[in-house]
CSV table of C-alpha atoms in Angstrom, one decimal:
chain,number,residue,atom,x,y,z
A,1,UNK,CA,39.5,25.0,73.5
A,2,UNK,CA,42.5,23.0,72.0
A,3,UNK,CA,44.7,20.6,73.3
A,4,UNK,CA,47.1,20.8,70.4
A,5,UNK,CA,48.6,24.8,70.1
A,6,UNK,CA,50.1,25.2,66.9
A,7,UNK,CA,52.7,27.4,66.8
A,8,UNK,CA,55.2,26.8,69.3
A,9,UNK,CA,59.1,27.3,70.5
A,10,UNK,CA,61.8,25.2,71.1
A,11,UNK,CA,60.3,21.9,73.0
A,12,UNK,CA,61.6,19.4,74.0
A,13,UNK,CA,59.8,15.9,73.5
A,14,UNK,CA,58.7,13.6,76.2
A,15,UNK,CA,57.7,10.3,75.8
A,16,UNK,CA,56.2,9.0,78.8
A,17,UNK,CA,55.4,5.0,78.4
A,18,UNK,CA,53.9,2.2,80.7
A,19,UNK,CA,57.7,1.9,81.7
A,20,UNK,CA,59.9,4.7,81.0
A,21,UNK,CA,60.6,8.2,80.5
A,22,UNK,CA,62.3,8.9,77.1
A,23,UNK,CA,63.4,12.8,76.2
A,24,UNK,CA,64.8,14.1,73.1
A,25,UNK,CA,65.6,17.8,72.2
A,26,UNK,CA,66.2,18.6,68.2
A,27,UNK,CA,68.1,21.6,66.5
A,28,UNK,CA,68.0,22.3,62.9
A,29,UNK,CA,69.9,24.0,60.3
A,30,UNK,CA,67.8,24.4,56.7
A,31,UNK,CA,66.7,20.2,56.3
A,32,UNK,CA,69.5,19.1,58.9
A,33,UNK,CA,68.0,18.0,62.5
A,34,UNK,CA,70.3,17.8,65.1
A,35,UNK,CA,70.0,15.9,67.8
A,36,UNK,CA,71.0,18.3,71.5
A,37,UNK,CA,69.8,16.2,74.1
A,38,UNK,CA,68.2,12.8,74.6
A,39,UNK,CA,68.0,10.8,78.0
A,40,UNK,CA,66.0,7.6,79.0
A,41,UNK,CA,64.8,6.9,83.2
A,42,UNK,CA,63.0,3.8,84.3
A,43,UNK,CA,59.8,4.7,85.7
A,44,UNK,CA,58.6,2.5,88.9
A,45,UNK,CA,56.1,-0.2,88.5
A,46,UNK,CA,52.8,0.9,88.3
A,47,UNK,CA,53.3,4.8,88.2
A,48,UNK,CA,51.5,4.4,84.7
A,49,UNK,CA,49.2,1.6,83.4
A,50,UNK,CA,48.7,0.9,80.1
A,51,UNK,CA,49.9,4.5,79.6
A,52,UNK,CA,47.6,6.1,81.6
A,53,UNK,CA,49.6,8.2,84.8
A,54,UNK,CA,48.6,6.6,88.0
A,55,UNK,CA,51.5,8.4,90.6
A,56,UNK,CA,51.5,12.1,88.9
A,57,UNK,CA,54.3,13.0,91.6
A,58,UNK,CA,56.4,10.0,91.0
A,59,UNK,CA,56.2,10.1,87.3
A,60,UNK,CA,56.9,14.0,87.3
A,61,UNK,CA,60.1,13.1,90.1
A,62,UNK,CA,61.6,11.0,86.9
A,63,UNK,CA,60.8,13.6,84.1
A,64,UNK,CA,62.5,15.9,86.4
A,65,UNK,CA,65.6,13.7,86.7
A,66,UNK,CA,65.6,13.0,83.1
A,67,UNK,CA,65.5,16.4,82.6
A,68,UNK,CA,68.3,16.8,84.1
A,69,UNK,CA,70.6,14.5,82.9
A,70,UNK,CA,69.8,16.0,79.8
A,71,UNK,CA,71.0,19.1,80.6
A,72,UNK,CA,68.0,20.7,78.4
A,73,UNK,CA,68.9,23.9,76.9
A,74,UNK,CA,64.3,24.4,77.0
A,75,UNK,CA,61.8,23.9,79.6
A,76,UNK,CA,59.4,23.9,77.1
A,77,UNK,CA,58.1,20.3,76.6
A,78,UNK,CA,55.7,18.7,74.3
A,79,UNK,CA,53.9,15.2,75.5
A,80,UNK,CA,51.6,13.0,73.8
A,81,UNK,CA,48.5,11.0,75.0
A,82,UNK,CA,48.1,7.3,73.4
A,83,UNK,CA,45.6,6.9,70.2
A,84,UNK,CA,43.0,5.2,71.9
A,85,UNK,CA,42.4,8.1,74.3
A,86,UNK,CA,41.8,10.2,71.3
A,87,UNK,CA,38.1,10.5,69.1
A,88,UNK,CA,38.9,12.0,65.8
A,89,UNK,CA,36.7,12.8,62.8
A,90,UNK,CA,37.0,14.2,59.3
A,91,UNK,CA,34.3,16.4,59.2
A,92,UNK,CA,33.4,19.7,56.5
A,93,UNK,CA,33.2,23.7,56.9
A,94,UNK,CA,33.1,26.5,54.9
A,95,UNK,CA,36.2,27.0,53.3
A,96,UNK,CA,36.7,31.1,54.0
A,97,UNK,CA,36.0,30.5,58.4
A,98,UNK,CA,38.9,32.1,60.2
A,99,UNK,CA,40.5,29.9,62.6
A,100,UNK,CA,38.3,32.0,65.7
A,101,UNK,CA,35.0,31.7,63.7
A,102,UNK,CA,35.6,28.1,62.9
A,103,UNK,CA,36.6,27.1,66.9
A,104,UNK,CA,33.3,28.5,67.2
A,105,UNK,CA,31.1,26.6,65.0
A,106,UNK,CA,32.7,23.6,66.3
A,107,UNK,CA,32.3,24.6,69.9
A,108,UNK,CA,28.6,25.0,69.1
A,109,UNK,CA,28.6,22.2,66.9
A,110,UNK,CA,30.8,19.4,68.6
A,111,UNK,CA,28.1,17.5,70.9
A,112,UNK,CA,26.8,16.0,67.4
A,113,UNK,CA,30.4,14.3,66.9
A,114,UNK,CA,31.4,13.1,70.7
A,115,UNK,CA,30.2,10.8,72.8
A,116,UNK,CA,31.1,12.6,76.1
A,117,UNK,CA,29.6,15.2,78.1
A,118,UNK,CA,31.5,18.1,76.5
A,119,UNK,CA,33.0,19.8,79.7
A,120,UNK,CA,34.9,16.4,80.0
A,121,UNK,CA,36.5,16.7,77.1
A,122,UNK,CA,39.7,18.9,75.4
A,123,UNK,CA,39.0,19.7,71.8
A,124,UNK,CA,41.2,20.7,68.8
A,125,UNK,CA,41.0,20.8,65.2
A,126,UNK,CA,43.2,20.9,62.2
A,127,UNK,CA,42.1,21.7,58.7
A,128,UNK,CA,43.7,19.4,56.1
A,129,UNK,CA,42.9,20.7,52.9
A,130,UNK,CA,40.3,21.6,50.5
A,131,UNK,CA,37.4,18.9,50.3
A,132,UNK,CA,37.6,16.4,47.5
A,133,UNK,CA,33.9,16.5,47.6
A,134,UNK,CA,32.8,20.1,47.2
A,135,UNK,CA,35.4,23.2,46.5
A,136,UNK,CA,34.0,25.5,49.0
A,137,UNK,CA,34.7,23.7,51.8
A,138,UNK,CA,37.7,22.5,53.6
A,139,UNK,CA,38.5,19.0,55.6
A,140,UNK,CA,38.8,19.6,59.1
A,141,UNK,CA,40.4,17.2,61.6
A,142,UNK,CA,38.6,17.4,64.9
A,143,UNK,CA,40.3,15.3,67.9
A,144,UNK,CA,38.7,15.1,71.3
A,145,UNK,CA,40.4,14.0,74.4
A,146,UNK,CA,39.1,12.8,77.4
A,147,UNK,CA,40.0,16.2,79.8
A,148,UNK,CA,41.9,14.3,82.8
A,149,UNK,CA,44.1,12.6,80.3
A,150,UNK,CA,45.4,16.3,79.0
A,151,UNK,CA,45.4,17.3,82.6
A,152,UNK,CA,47.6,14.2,84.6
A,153,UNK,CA,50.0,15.1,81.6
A,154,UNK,CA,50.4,18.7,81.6
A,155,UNK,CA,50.1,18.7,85.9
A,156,UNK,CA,53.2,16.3,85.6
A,157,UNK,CA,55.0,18.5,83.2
A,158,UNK,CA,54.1,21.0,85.5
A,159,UNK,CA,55.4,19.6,88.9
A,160,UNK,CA,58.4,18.7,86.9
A,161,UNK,CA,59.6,22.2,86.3
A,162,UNK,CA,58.6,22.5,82.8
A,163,UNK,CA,56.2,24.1,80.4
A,164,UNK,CA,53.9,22.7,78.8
A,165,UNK,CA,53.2,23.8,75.4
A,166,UNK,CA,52.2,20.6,73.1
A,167,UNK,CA,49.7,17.7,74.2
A,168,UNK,CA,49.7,16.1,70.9
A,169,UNK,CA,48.4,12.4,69.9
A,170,UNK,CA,50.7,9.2,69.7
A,171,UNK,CA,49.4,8.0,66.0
A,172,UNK,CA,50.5,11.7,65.2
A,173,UNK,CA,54.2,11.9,66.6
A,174,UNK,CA,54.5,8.4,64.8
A,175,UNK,CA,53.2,9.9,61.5
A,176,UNK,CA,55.4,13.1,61.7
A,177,UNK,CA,59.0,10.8,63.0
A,178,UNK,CA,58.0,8.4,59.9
A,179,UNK,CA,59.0,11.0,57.4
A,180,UNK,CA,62.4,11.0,58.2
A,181,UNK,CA,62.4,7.3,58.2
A,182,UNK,CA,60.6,7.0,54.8
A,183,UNK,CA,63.9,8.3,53.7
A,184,UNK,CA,65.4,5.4,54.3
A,185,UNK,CA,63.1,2.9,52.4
A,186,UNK,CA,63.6,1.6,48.7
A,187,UNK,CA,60.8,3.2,47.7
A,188,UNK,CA,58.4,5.4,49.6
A,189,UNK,CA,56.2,6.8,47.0
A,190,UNK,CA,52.7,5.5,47.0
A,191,UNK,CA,53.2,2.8,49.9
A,192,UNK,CA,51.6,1.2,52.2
A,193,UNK,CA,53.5,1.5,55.4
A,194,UNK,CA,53.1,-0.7,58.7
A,195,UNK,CA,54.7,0.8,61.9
A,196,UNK,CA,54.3,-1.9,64.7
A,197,UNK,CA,55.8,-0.1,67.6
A,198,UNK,CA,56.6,-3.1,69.9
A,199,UNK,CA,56.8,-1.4,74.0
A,200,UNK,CA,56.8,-2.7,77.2
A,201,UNK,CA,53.2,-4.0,77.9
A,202,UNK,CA,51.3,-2.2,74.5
A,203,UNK,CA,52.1,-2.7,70.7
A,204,UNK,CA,50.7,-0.1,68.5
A,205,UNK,CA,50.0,-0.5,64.5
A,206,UNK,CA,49.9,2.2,62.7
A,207,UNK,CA,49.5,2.1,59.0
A,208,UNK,CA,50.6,4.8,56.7
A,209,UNK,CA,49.5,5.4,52.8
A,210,UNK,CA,52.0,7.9,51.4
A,211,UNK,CA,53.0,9.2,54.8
A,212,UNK,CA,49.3,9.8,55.8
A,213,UNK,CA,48.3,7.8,59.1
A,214,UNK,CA,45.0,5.4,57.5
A,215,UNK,CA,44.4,3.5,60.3
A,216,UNK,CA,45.7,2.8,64.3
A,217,UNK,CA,45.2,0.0,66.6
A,218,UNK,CA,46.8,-1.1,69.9
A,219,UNK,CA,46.8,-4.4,71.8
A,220,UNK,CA,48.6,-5.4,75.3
A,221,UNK,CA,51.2,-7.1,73.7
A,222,UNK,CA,55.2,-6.3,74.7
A,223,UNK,CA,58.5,-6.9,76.0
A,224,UNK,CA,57.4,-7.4,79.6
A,225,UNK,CA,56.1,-10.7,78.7
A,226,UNK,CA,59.8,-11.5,77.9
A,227,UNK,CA,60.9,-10.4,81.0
A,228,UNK,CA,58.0,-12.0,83.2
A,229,UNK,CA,58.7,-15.3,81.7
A,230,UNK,CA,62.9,-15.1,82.3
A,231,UNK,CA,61.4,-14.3,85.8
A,232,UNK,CA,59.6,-17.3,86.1
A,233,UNK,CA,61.6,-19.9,84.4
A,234,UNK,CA,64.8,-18.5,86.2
A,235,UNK,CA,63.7,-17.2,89.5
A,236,UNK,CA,64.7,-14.1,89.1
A,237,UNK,CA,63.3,-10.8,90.2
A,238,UNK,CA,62.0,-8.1,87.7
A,239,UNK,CA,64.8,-6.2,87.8
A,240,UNK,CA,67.4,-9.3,87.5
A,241,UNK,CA,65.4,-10.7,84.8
A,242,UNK,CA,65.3,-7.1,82.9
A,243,UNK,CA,69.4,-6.6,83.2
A,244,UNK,CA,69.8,-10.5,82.2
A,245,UNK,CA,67.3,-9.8,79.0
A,246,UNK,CA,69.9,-6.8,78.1
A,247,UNK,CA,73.0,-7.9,79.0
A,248,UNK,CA,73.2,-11.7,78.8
A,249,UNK,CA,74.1,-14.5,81.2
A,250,UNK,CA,71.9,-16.2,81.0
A,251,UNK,CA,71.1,-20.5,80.9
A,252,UNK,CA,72.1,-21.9,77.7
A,253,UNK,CA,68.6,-23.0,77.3
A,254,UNK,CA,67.4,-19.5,77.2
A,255,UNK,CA,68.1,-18.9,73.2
A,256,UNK,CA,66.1,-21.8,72.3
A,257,UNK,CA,63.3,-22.3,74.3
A,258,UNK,CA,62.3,-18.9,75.7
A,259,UNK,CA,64.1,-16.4,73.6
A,260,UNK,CA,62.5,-17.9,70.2
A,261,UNK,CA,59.3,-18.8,71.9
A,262,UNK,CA,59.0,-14.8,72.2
A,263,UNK,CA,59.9,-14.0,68.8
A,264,UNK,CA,57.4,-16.7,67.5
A,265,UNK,CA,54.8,-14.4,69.5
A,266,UNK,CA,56.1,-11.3,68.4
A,267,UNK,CA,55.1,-12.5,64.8
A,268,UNK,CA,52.0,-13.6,65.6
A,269,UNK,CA,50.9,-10.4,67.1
A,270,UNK,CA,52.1,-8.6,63.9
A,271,UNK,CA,50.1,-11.1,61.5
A,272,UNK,CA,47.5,-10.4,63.6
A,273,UNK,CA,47.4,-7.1,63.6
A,274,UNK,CA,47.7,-6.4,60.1
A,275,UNK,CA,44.7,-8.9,59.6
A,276,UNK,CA,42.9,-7.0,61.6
A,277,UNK,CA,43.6,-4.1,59.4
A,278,UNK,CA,42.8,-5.8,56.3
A,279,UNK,CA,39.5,-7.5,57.2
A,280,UNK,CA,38.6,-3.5,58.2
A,281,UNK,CA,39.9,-1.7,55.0
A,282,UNK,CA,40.1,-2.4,51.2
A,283,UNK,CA,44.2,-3.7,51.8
A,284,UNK,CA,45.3,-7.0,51.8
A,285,UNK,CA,48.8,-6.6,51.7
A,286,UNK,CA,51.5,-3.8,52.7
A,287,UNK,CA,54.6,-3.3,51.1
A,288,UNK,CA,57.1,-2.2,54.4
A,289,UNK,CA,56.9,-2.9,57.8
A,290,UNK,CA,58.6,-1.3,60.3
A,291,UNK,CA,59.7,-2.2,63.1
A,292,UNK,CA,59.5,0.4,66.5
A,293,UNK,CA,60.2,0.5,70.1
A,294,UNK,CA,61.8,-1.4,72.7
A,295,UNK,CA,61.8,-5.2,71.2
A,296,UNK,CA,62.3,-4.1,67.6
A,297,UNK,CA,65.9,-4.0,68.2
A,298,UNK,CA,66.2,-7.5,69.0
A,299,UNK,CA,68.5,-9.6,67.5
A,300,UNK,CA,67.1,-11.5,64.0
A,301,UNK,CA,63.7,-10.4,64.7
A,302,UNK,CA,63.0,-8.2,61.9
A,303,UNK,CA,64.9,-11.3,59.4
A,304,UNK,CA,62.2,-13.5,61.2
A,305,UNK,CA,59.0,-11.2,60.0
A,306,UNK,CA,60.6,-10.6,56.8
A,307,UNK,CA,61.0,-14.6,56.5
A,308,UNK,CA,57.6,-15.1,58.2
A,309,UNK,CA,54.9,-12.9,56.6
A,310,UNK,CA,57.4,-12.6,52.8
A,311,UNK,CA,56.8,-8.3,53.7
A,312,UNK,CA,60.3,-6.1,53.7
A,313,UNK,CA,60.9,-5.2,57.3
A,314,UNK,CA,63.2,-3.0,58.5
A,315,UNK,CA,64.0,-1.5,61.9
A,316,UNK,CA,63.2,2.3,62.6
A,317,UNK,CA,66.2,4.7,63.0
A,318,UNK,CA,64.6,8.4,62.7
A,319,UNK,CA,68.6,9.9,63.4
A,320,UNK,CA,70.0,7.8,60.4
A,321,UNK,CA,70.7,11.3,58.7
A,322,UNK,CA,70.9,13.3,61.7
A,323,UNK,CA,74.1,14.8,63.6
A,324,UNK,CA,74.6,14.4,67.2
A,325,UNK,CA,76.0,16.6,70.2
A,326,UNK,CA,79.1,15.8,71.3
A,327,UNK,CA,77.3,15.6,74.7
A,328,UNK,CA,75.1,13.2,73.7
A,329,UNK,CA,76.1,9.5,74.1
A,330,UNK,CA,76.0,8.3,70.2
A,331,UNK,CA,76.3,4.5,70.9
A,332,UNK,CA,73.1,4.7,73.3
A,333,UNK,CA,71.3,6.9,71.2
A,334,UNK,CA,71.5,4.1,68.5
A,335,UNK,CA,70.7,1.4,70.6
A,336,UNK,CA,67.3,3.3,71.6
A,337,UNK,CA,66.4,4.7,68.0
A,338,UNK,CA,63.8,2.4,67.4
A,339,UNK,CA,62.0,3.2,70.8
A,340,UNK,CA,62.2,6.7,70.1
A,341,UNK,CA,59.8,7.6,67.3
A,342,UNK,CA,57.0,9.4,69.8
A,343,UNK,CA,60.1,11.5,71.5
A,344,UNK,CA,61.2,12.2,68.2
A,345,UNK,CA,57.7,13.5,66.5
A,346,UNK,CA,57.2,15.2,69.5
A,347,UNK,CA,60.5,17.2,69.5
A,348,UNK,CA,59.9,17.9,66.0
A,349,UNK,CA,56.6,20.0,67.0
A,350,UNK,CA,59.4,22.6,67.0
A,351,UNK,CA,59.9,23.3,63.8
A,352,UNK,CA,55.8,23.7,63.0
A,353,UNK,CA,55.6,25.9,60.5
């Protein structure tokens, strides 16, 4: 039972993507995180699709060397599996169940809220508070994940070297990371909160209502596309085109008719997204976007949303009020803070309470 353990010691959190591996290990000192160790490895084309692991032994050969790069102090590790995997469900118990007696009610209970053959499934639950509804009972969070997607992760971990102690869910990691960015933003009581993590081949919307995660959605959308089409206008190979994208050199034709043309797209997918959310929910509007992953860093692309949809946007920096180990490279860590929520929320599992 459980995919999720609650209590946990020092991990560190691995974010393994569609393209990458990205690690991050936190300290912390009363409020104050600090960040130990962080690292970030290309994976090989098609090792994972659409963030499902296709090559277990070469993705767990980069987590390895990622590892240690690192230099991790842990091999403790915490991973997460992508929203859409995932089936949750608010549903009520009794308020005065013990964790044991409750597992047990839903163990019996649970073929009544999944849609899998349960010995395909990992379960976990997480009660959220009293029920608004009815004083002796309590809210309980129950999450079920397909079995194999648990197991490619934690066999990876696994062949890797490390321990694995936390399989926790995407939309979640996001949620927990966003509190230290809320921080940041004008004002973060009450809102309405759009996340649009932009990645390599998926972008992910979560919105947030006073730092509570109300509703997730992914679509393949992401900065490949970018790459693919410097490939093709430019006849360059992947990895030419993906060096050119980051580094420059490029034609002088590239700002203007391939660079914008994949901004332009970037915005569309956001309006579309959060249309999607409205015509689903009783919102119409959100008061902050922000922007995460891989393509949020780019240049004028967050002025371009703001400008675009007439929403605040900012980019997402969870180490804005965070100090660093002198071991840690500072200058890449910034350039990779906005594709480093999930590696963040997961190294925060850490400090559970």
């Amino acid at each position: 039972m459980g995919f999720l353990e609650k209590k946990t010691k020092p991990v560190i959190g691995l974010d393994i993507s569609s393209t990458s591996v990205k690690l991050l290990e936190l300290s912390r000192q009363g409020e104050r995180y600090r960040v130990e160790s962080y690292a970030v490895r290309a994976l090989p084309p098609n090792a994972v699709s659409e963030k499902n692991i296709a090559d277990v032994e070469v993705v767990a050969d980069v987590v390895k060397k990622v590892v240690q790069q690192a230099k991790c102090k842990t091999q403790n590790a915490a991973v997460a599996v992508a929203g859409s995997a995932v089936i949750t469900k608010l549903i009520e118990m009794p308020g005065g169940l013990s964790d044991d007696a409750m597992e047990s009610q839903i163990s019996l209970e649970a073929d009544q809220y999944i849609p899998y053959p349960l010995e395909e499934v990992a379960i976990d639950f997480e009660v959220q508070g009293p029920s608004p509804r009815n004083p002796d009972q309590v809210e309980v969070l129950l999450a079920a994940c397909r079995r194999e997607n648990v197991d490619l992760r934690t066999e990876v971990l696994e062949q890797a070297g490390l321990t694995p102690k936390v399989v926790d869910v995407e939309a979640y990691t996001m949620e927990r990371a966003f509190s230290l960015v809320a921080r940041q933003l004008e004002d973060d009581s009450d809102q309405v909160v759009a996340i649009v993590d932009i990645g390599a081949t998926m972008t992910t919307l979560s919105v947030l209502l006073e730092g509570k995660t109300i509703y997730t959605r992914e679509q393949l959308f992401g900065g490949k596309q970018l790459t693919e089409e410097i490939q093709r206008r430019y006849g360059l190979s992947a990895e030419e085109a993906g060096l050119a994208k980051k580094q420059g050199g490029l034609p002088d034709d590239y700002e203007t008719d391939v660079l914008l043309q994949f901004k332009e797209s970037v915005v569309q997918q956001v309006t579309r997204s959060l249309q999607f959310f409205f015509s689903s929910s009783q919102y119409n509007d959100v008061d902050h976007i922000v922007l995460a992953g891989g393509v949020a860093a780019m240049e004028g692309l967050a002025d371009l949303i703001e400008e675009k949809l007439g929403t605040q946007t900012s980019i997402a920096n969870p180490f804005a009020s965070m100090s660093v180990s002198p071991r840690v490279n500072a200058v890449a860590l910034a350039s990779d803070a906005p594709s480093l929520m999930i590696a963040t929320g997961l190294a925060m599992r850490s400090f559970d309470d």
